PDB file of C-alpha atoms in Angstrom:
ATOM      1  CA  UNK A   8    -101.859  72.521 -41.008  1.00 44.00           C
ATOM      2  CA  UNK A   9     -98.735  72.365 -42.904  1.00 45.00           C
ATOM      3  CA  UNK A  10     -95.739  74.172 -41.671  1.00 44.00           C
ATOM      4  CA  UNK A  11     -94.183  77.100 -43.700  1.00 44.00           C
ATOM      5  CA  UNK A  12     -90.920  76.534 -45.520  1.00 42.00           C
ATOM      6  CA  UNK A  13     -88.946  78.913 -43.321  1.00 34.00           C
ATOM      7  CA  UNK A  14     -89.843  76.732 -40.463  1.00 35.00           C
ATOM      8  CA  UNK A  15     -88.896  73.672 -42.165  1.00 37.00           C
ATOM      9  CA  UNK A  16     -85.608  75.089 -43.005  1.00 31.00           C
ATOM     10  CA  UNK A  17     -84.747  76.052 -39.289  1.00 32.00           C
ATOM     11  CA  UNK A  18     -85.601  72.468 -38.209  1.00 34.00           C
ATOM     12  CA  UNK A  19     -83.155  71.027 -40.530  1.00 33.00           C
ATOM     13  CA  UNK A  20     -80.297  73.423 -39.477  1.00 31.00           C
ATOM     14  CA  UNK A  21     -81.098  72.587 -36.037  1.00 33.00           C
ATOM     15  CA  UNK A  22     -80.949  68.823 -36.435  1.00 34.00           C
ATOM     16  CA  UNK A  23     -77.850  69.105 -38.615  1.00 36.00           C
ATOM     17  CA  UNK A  24     -75.895  71.343 -35.936  1.00 36.00           C
ATOM     18  CA  UNK A  25     -77.513  70.234 -32.584  1.00 36.00           C
ATOM     19  CA  UNK A  26     -74.644  71.335 -30.533  1.00 37.00           C
ATOM     20  CA  UNK A  27     -75.189  74.987 -31.565  1.00 36.00           C
ATOM     21  CA  UNK A  28     -79.003  74.742 -31.478  1.00 34.00           C
ATOM     22  CA  UNK A  29     -78.734  73.637 -27.591  1.00 39.00           C
ATOM     23  CA  UNK A  30     -78.631  76.394 -25.050  1.00 38.00           C
ATOM     24  CA  UNK A  31     -75.320  76.928 -23.622  1.00 41.00           C
ATOM     25  CA  UNK A  32     -75.486  75.449 -19.952  1.00 41.00           C
ATOM     26  CA  UNK A  33     -71.787  75.300 -19.338  1.00 42.00           C
ATOM     27  CA  UNK A  34     -70.858  76.880 -16.189  1.00 40.00           C
ATOM     28  CA  UNK A  35     -67.663  78.877 -15.278  1.00 40.00           C
ATOM     29  CA  UNK A  36     -66.816  76.152 -12.974  1.00 41.00           C
ATOM     30  CA  UNK A  37     -66.837  73.765 -15.946  1.00 41.00           C
ATOM     31  CA  UNK A  38     -64.619  75.987 -17.893  1.00 41.00           C
ATOM     32  CA  UNK A  39     -62.222  76.095 -15.110  1.00 41.00           C
ATOM     33  CA  UNK A  40     -62.138  72.244 -15.131  1.00 47.00           C
ATOM     34  CA  UNK A  41     -60.530  72.401 -18.621  1.00 50.00           C
ATOM     35  CA  UNK A  42     -63.737  71.116 -20.495  1.00 55.00           C
ATOM     36  CA  UNK A  43     -63.826  72.296 -24.092  1.00 54.00           C
ATOM     37  CA  UNK A  44     -66.895  72.324 -26.358  1.00 56.00           C
ATOM     38  CA  UNK A  45     -65.790  71.257 -29.825  1.00 53.00           C
ATOM     39  CA  UNK A  46     -66.593  73.177 -33.111  1.00 52.00           C
ATOM     40  CA  UNK A  47     -70.208  72.837 -34.859  1.00 49.00           C
ATOM     41  CA  UNK A  48     -69.090  70.380 -37.443  1.00 53.00           C
ATOM     42  CA  UNK A  49     -70.339  67.774 -34.620  1.00 67.00           C
ATOM     43  CA  UNK A  50     -74.071  66.770 -33.908  1.00 76.00           C
ATOM     44  CA  UNK A  51     -75.458  64.995 -31.216  1.00 79.00           C
ATOM     45  CA  UNK A  52     -78.655  63.083 -30.295  1.00 83.00           C
ATOM     46  CA  UNK A  53     -80.206  60.745 -27.690  1.00 81.00           C
ATOM     47  CA  UNK A  54     -78.431  57.704 -29.606  1.00 84.00           C
ATOM     48  CA  UNK A  55     -75.041  59.080 -29.702  1.00 89.00           C
ATOM     49  CA  UNK A  56     -72.832  61.764 -31.231  1.00 91.00           C
ATOM     50  CA  UNK A  57     -71.260  62.373 -34.649  1.00 88.00           C
ATOM     51  CA  UNK A  58     -67.694  64.175 -34.890  1.00 87.00           C
ATOM     52  CA  UNK A  59     -66.109  64.677 -38.203  1.00 84.00           C
ATOM     53  CA  UNK A  60     -68.195  62.089 -39.879  1.00 85.00           C
ATOM     54  CA  UNK A  61     -67.641  59.529 -37.316  1.00 88.00           C
ATOM     55  CA  UNK A  62     -70.586  57.897 -35.200  1.00 90.00           C
ATOM     56  CA  UNK A  63     -69.965  57.512 -31.397  1.00 91.00           C
ATOM     57  CA  UNK A  64     -72.294  55.782 -28.773  1.00 92.00           C
ATOM     58  CA  UNK A  65     -72.942  57.559 -25.438  1.00 91.00           C
ATOM     59  CA  UNK A  66     -69.979  57.505 -23.157  1.00 92.00           C
ATOM     60  CA  UNK A  67     -67.480  56.653 -26.007  1.00 93.00           C
ATOM     61  CA  UNK A  68     -64.195  58.526 -25.878  1.00 92.00           C
ATOM     62  CA  UNK A  69     -61.849  59.477 -28.531  1.00 90.00           C
ATOM     63  CA  UNK A  70     -58.973  61.734 -29.264  1.00 89.00           C
ATOM     64  CA  UNK A  71     -59.117  64.786 -31.582  1.00 86.00           C
ATOM     65  CA  UNK A  72     -56.899  67.677 -32.169  1.00 84.00           C
ATOM     66  CA  UNK A  73     -58.423  71.215 -31.707  1.00 82.00           C
ATOM     67  CA  UNK A  74     -56.361  74.608 -32.121  1.00 82.00           C
ATOM     68  CA  UNK A  75     -53.011  72.523 -31.839  1.00 79.00           C
ATOM     69  CA  UNK A  76     -54.087  70.750 -28.618  1.00 81.00           C
ATOM     70  CA  UNK A  77     -54.868  67.117 -28.380  1.00 84.00           C
ATOM     71  CA  UNK A  78     -58.170  66.547 -26.728  1.00 89.00           C
ATOM     72  CA  UNK A  79     -59.969  63.586 -25.156  1.00 90.00           C
ATOM     73  CA  UNK A  80     -63.731  63.800 -25.974  1.00 92.00           C
ATOM     74  CA  UNK A  81     -66.701  61.947 -24.478  1.00 93.00           C
ATOM     75  CA  UNK A  82     -70.080  61.667 -25.978  1.00 93.00           C
ATOM     76  CA  UNK A  83     -72.836  62.599 -23.625  1.00 91.00           C
ATOM     77  CA  UNK A  84     -75.706  62.000 -26.065  1.00 88.00           C
ATOM     78  CA  UNK A  85     -78.196  65.085 -25.821  1.00 88.00           C
ATOM     79  CA  UNK A  86     -76.005  66.746 -23.253  1.00 88.00           C
ATOM     80  CA  UNK A  87     -73.353  67.292 -25.932  1.00 87.00           C
ATOM     81  CA  UNK A  88     -69.823  66.342 -26.614  1.00 89.00           C
ATOM     82  CA  UNK A  89     -67.302  67.437 -23.917  1.00 90.00           C
ATOM     83  CA  UNK A  90     -63.695  67.365 -24.268  1.00 90.00           C
ATOM     84  CA  UNK A  91     -60.663  67.884 -22.139  1.00 89.00           C
ATOM     85  CA  UNK A  92     -56.865  68.223 -22.792  1.00 87.00           C
ATOM     86  CA  UNK A  93     -55.170  65.050 -23.003  1.00 83.00           C
ATOM     87  CA  UNK A  94     -52.648  64.555 -20.051  1.00 79.00           C
ATOM     88  CA  UNK A  95     -49.091  64.380 -21.046  1.00 77.00           C
ATOM     89  CA  UNK A  96     -47.615  60.708 -20.901  1.00 77.00           C
ATOM     90  CA  UNK A  97     -45.285  60.166 -18.114  1.00 82.00           C
ATOM     91  CA  UNK A  98     -41.547  59.777 -19.305  1.00 88.00           C
ATOM     92  CA  UNK A  99     -39.799  56.346 -18.855  1.00 90.00           C
ATOM     93  CA  UNK A 100     -36.461  54.917 -19.195  1.00 93.00           C
ATOM     94  CA  UNK A 101     -35.931  51.666 -20.909  1.00 94.00           C
ATOM     95  CA  UNK A 102     -33.054  49.348 -19.656  1.00 93.00           C
ATOM     96  CA  UNK A 103     -31.812  47.193 -22.305  1.00 91.00           C
ATOM     97  CA  UNK A 104     -30.207  44.753 -19.766  1.00 90.00           C
ATOM     98  CA  UNK A 105     -33.230  44.370 -17.686  1.00 91.00           C
ATOM     99  CA  UNK A 106     -35.409  44.637 -20.833  1.00 91.00           C
ATOM    100  CA  UNK A 107     -38.309  46.798 -19.097  1.00 90.00           C
ATOM    101  CA  UNK A 108     -39.041  50.479 -18.395  1.00 92.00           C
ATOM    102  CA  UNK A 109     -38.934  52.494 -15.288  1.00 94.00           C
ATOM    103  CA  UNK A 110     -40.758  55.776 -14.447  1.00 91.00           C
ATOM    104  CA  UNK A 111     -38.678  58.942 -13.731  1.00 92.00           C
ATOM    105  CA  UNK A 112     -37.380  58.774 -10.109  1.00 92.00           C
ATOM    106  CA  UNK A 113     -37.848  55.003  -9.865  1.00 93.00           C
ATOM    107  CA  UNK A 114     -34.789  53.078  -8.501  1.00 93.00           C
ATOM    108  CA  UNK A 115     -33.778  49.549  -9.519  1.00 95.00           C
ATOM    109  CA  UNK A 116     -30.972  46.794  -9.499  1.00 92.00           C
ATOM    110  CA  UNK A 117     -29.009  45.727 -12.607  1.00 92.00           C
ATOM    111  CA  UNK A 118     -26.472  43.184 -12.721  1.00 90.00           C
ATOM    112  CA  UNK A 119     -23.474  43.881 -14.781  1.00 86.00           C
ATOM    113  CA  UNK A 120     -20.013  42.626 -14.775  1.00 84.00           C
ATOM    114  CA  UNK A 121     -20.402  40.253 -12.122  1.00 85.00           C
ATOM    115  CA  UNK A 122     -21.780  43.051  -9.730  1.00 88.00           C
ATOM    116  CA  UNK A 123     -25.140  44.531  -8.953  1.00 91.00           C
ATOM    117  CA  UNK A 124     -25.453  48.274  -9.625  1.00 92.00           C
ATOM    118  CA  UNK A 125     -28.114  50.513  -8.246  1.00 92.00           C
ATOM    119  CA  UNK A 126     -29.832  52.506 -11.051  1.00 95.00           C
ATOM    120  CA  UNK A 127     -32.194  55.485 -11.260  1.00 95.00           C
ATOM    121  CA  UNK A 128     -34.366  56.603 -14.148  1.00 95.00           C
ATOM    122  CA  UNK A 129     -33.331  60.302 -14.657  1.00 94.00           C
ATOM    123  CA  UNK A 130     -35.450  60.932 -17.724  1.00 89.00           C
ATOM    124  CA  UNK A 131     -34.321  64.385 -18.836  1.00 85.00           C
ATOM    125  CA  UNK A 132     -36.411  64.140 -21.796  1.00 83.00           C
ATOM    126  CA  UNK A 133     -34.314  61.297 -23.556  1.00 86.00           C
ATOM    127  CA  UNK A 134     -34.763  58.285 -20.964  1.00 90.00           C
ATOM    128  CA  UNK A 135     -31.511  58.885 -19.235  1.00 93.00           C
ATOM    129  CA  UNK A 136     -30.314  56.195 -16.737  1.00 95.00           C
ATOM    130  CA  UNK A 137     -27.844  56.686 -14.123  1.00 94.00           C
ATOM    131  CA  UNK A 138     -26.033  53.766 -12.170  1.00 93.00           C
ATOM    132  CA  UNK A 139     -23.633  53.411  -9.520  1.00 90.00           C
ATOM    133  CA  UNK A 140     -21.888  50.545  -7.345  1.00 88.00           C
ATOM    134  CA  UNK A 141     -20.669  53.279  -4.832  1.00 86.00           C
ATOM    135  CA  UNK A 142     -23.285  52.381  -2.310  1.00 86.00           C
ATOM    136  CA  UNK A 143     -22.459  48.479  -2.427  1.00 91.00           C
ATOM    137  CA  UNK A 144     -19.831  46.171  -1.411  1.00 92.00           C
ATOM    138  CA  UNK A 145     -18.749  43.257  -3.706  1.00 90.00           C
ATOM    139  CA  UNK A 146     -16.803  40.424  -2.193  1.00 87.00           C
ATOM    140  CA  UNK A 147     -16.715  36.730  -2.667  1.00 84.00           C
ATOM    141  CA  UNK A 148     -18.908  36.984  -5.599  1.00 85.00           C
ATOM    142  CA  UNK A 149     -21.854  38.458  -3.618  1.00 89.00           C
ATOM    143  CA  UNK A 150     -23.237  41.885  -3.389  1.00 91.00           C
ATOM    144  CA  UNK A 151     -23.860  43.589  -0.126  1.00 93.00           C
ATOM    145  CA  UNK A 152     -25.722  46.942   0.465  1.00 91.00           C
ATOM    146  CA  UNK A 153     -24.615  49.410   3.123  1.00 91.00           C
ATOM    147  CA  UNK A 154     -25.198  47.864   6.650  1.00 92.00           C
ATOM    148  CA  UNK A 155     -25.469  44.422   5.476  1.00 93.00           C
ATOM    149  CA  UNK A 156     -23.281  41.917   7.345  1.00 92.00           C
ATOM    150  CA  UNK A 157     -21.711  38.635   6.278  1.00 90.00           C
ATOM    151  CA  UNK A 158     -19.151  36.116   7.574  1.00 86.00           C
ATOM    152  CA  UNK A 159     -15.946  35.037   5.874  1.00 86.00           C
ATOM    153  CA  UNK A 160     -12.785  33.094   6.929  1.00 83.00           C
ATOM    154  CA  UNK A 161      -9.519  35.120   7.829  1.00 80.00           C
ATOM    155  CA  UNK A 162      -7.089  34.910   5.116  1.00 80.00           C
ATOM    156  CA  UNK A 163      -5.232  32.224   7.208  1.00 75.00           C
ATOM    157  CA  UNK A 164      -8.442  30.499   7.372  1.00 70.00           C
ATOM    158  CA  UNK A 165      -7.666  29.836  11.120  1.00 66.00           C
ATOM    159  CA  UNK A 166     -10.766  31.820  12.237  1.00 69.00           C
ATOM    160  CA  UNK A 167     -13.956  33.557  11.237  1.00 76.00           C
ATOM    161  CA  UNK A 168     -14.525  37.173  10.412  1.00 84.00           C
ATOM    162  CA  UNK A 169     -17.729  39.209  10.595  1.00 86.00           C
ATOM    163  CA  UNK A 170     -17.742  42.032   8.015  1.00 92.00           C
ATOM    164  CA  UNK A 171     -20.130  44.924   7.539  1.00 94.00           C
ATOM    165  CA  UNK A 172     -20.383  47.000   4.131  1.00 94.00           C
ATOM    166  CA  UNK A 173     -19.448  50.708   4.778  1.00 92.00           C
ATOM    167  CA  UNK A 174     -19.669  51.994   1.220  1.00 87.00           C
ATOM    168  CA  UNK A 175     -18.308  55.445   1.645  1.00 87.00           C
ATOM    169  CA  UNK A 176     -18.636  56.019  -2.019  1.00 84.00           C
ATOM    170  CA  UNK A 177     -16.014  53.401  -2.764  1.00 85.00           C
ATOM    171  CA  UNK A 178     -17.603  50.011  -1.857  1.00 86.00           C
ATOM    172  CA  UNK A 179     -15.412  49.808   1.353  1.00 91.00           C
ATOM    173  CA  UNK A 180     -16.194  47.267   4.139  1.00 91.00           C
ATOM    174  CA  UNK A 181     -14.568  46.474   7.443  1.00 92.00           C
ATOM    175  CA  UNK A 182     -14.208  43.031   9.381  1.00 90.00           C
ATOM    176  CA  UNK A 183     -13.376  41.781  12.848  1.00 84.00           C
ATOM    177  CA  UNK A 184     -13.373  38.351  14.437  1.00 77.00           C
ATOM    178  CA  UNK A 185     -16.691  36.927  15.176  1.00 72.00           C
ATOM    179  CA  UNK A 186     -17.833  37.776  18.578  1.00 67.00           C
ATOM    180  CA  UNK A 187     -17.901  34.061  19.678  1.00 76.00           C
ATOM    181  CA  UNK A 188     -16.037  32.045  22.163  1.00 82.00           C
ATOM    182  CA  UNK A 189     -14.831  28.586  22.286  1.00 87.00           C
ATOM    183  CA  UNK A 190     -14.551  26.459  25.343  1.00 86.00           C
ATOM    184  CA  UNK A 191     -11.521  24.143  26.083  1.00 88.00           C
ATOM    185  CA  UNK A 192     -12.666  21.332  28.261  1.00 84.00           C
ATOM    186  CA  UNK A 193      -9.268  20.308  28.997  1.00 82.00           C
ATOM    187  CA  UNK A 194      -7.983  23.669  30.273  1.00 76.00           C
ATOM    188  CA  UNK A 195     -11.448  24.608  31.580  1.00 82.00           C
ATOM    189  CA  UNK A 196     -11.107  28.027  29.796  1.00 86.00           C
ATOM    190  CA  UNK A 197     -13.005  29.939  27.267  1.00 85.00           C
ATOM    191  CA  UNK A 198     -11.450  31.873  24.337  1.00 89.00           C
ATOM    192  CA  UNK A 199     -12.665  34.441  21.898  1.00 85.00           C
ATOM    193  CA  UNK A 200     -12.588  33.816  18.311  1.00 82.00           C
ATOM    194  CA  UNK A 201      -8.929  34.079  16.672  1.00 85.00           C
ATOM    195  CA  UNK A 202      -7.344  33.652  20.132  1.00 88.00           C
ATOM    196  CA  UNK A 203      -4.527  31.081  20.326  1.00 91.00           C
ATOM    197  CA  UNK A 204      -3.139  29.002  23.331  1.00 91.00           C
ATOM    198  CA  UNK A 205      -1.043  26.035  24.140  1.00 90.00           C
ATOM    199  CA  UNK A 206      -1.835  23.047  25.926  1.00 89.00           C
ATOM    200  CA  UNK A 207      -0.476  19.489  26.670  1.00 87.00           C
ATOM    201  CA  UNK A 208      -1.514  16.630  24.710  1.00 85.00           C
ATOM    202  CA  UNK A 209      -1.274  13.058  25.642  1.00 83.00           C
ATOM    203  CA  UNK A 210       1.135  14.015  28.456  1.00 79.00           C
ATOM    204  CA  UNK A 211       4.193  14.452  26.398  1.00 84.00           C
ATOM    205  CA  UNK A 212       3.380  16.762  23.472  1.00 87.00           C
ATOM    206  CA  UNK A 213       2.432  20.493  23.550  1.00 89.00           C
ATOM    207  CA  UNK A 214      -0.084  21.721  20.815  1.00 91.00           C
ATOM    208  CA  UNK A 215      -0.945  25.249  19.748  1.00 92.00           C
ATOM    209  CA  UNK A 216      -4.739  25.636  19.409  1.00 92.00           C
ATOM    210  CA  UNK A 217      -6.839  28.365  18.035  1.00 91.00           C
ATOM    211  CA  UNK A 218     -10.597  29.251  18.515  1.00 88.00           C
ATOM    212  CA  UNK A 219     -12.257  29.251  15.017  1.00 84.00           C
ATOM    213  CA  UNK A 220     -15.952  29.324  16.279  1.00 80.00           C
ATOM    214  CA  UNK A 221     -17.865  29.020  13.079  1.00 76.00           C
ATOM    215  CA  UNK A 222     -21.125  29.211  15.130  1.00 74.00           C
ATOM    216  CA  UNK A 223     -20.343  26.039  17.058  1.00 79.00           C
ATOM    217  CA  UNK A 224     -17.093  26.852  19.154  1.00 83.00           C
ATOM    218  CA  UNK A 225     -14.713  24.965  16.875  1.00 86.00           C
ATOM    219  CA  UNK A 226     -11.198  24.642  18.053  1.00 90.00           C
ATOM    220  CA  UNK A 227      -8.219  23.420  15.918  1.00 91.00           C
ATOM    221  CA  UNK A 228      -4.956  22.453  17.335  1.00 91.00           C
ATOM    222  CA  UNK A 229      -1.726  21.601  15.757  1.00 90.00           C
ATOM    223  CA  UNK A 230       1.477  19.937  17.312  1.00 87.00           C
ATOM    224  CA  UNK A 231       4.711  21.975  17.345  1.00 77.00           C
ATOM    225  CA  UNK A 232       7.532  20.965  15.275  1.00 67.00           C
ATOM    226  CA  UNK A 233      11.058  20.566  17.075  1.00 57.00           C
TER     227      UNK A 233
END
């Protein structure tokens, strides 16, 4: 038995606009999850989806604009096309010196002018970067963080100092003689780093000695000039 012209028209309309012909099964819960059903210019089938004349396979995703909002859509075949609002891209800062990008809030080190700077990506909608050396100490061509320690000779080079970085917003550090002792076998006495004493040498000469330490209890002595 042949179908009537009216029935044939309804079938064609249903195939051409499959999304609208399907029953609306979207629950209120789905609506709260940000899913959007796109307009009737799209069609779906068990083989895929057509949106604005473009064919997509099942599980394919694409972007499209709807009512001024950018959506990410997914083809679910006969289950329809479901779209969600595209999340905004995270802002980043591009550091030309390091030649790489950083996320907002991320901190990193940047070499500049012979020193190491501590930088933070601020963003502020324009990729702003803030850098400082206030929390570092720079000495002898080296960079130290607050709390770092290092050793260096005293300006007179007669003994060693142990230094610690304080920072204090100005890159300050402080030094003190190394807590080390030197043992003088001749006198049978030990001395702290930086301490000086005199002792006879070869029975006729007096020499002045200094405890240098340097990790090995080193002692240096010089003869007196008369």
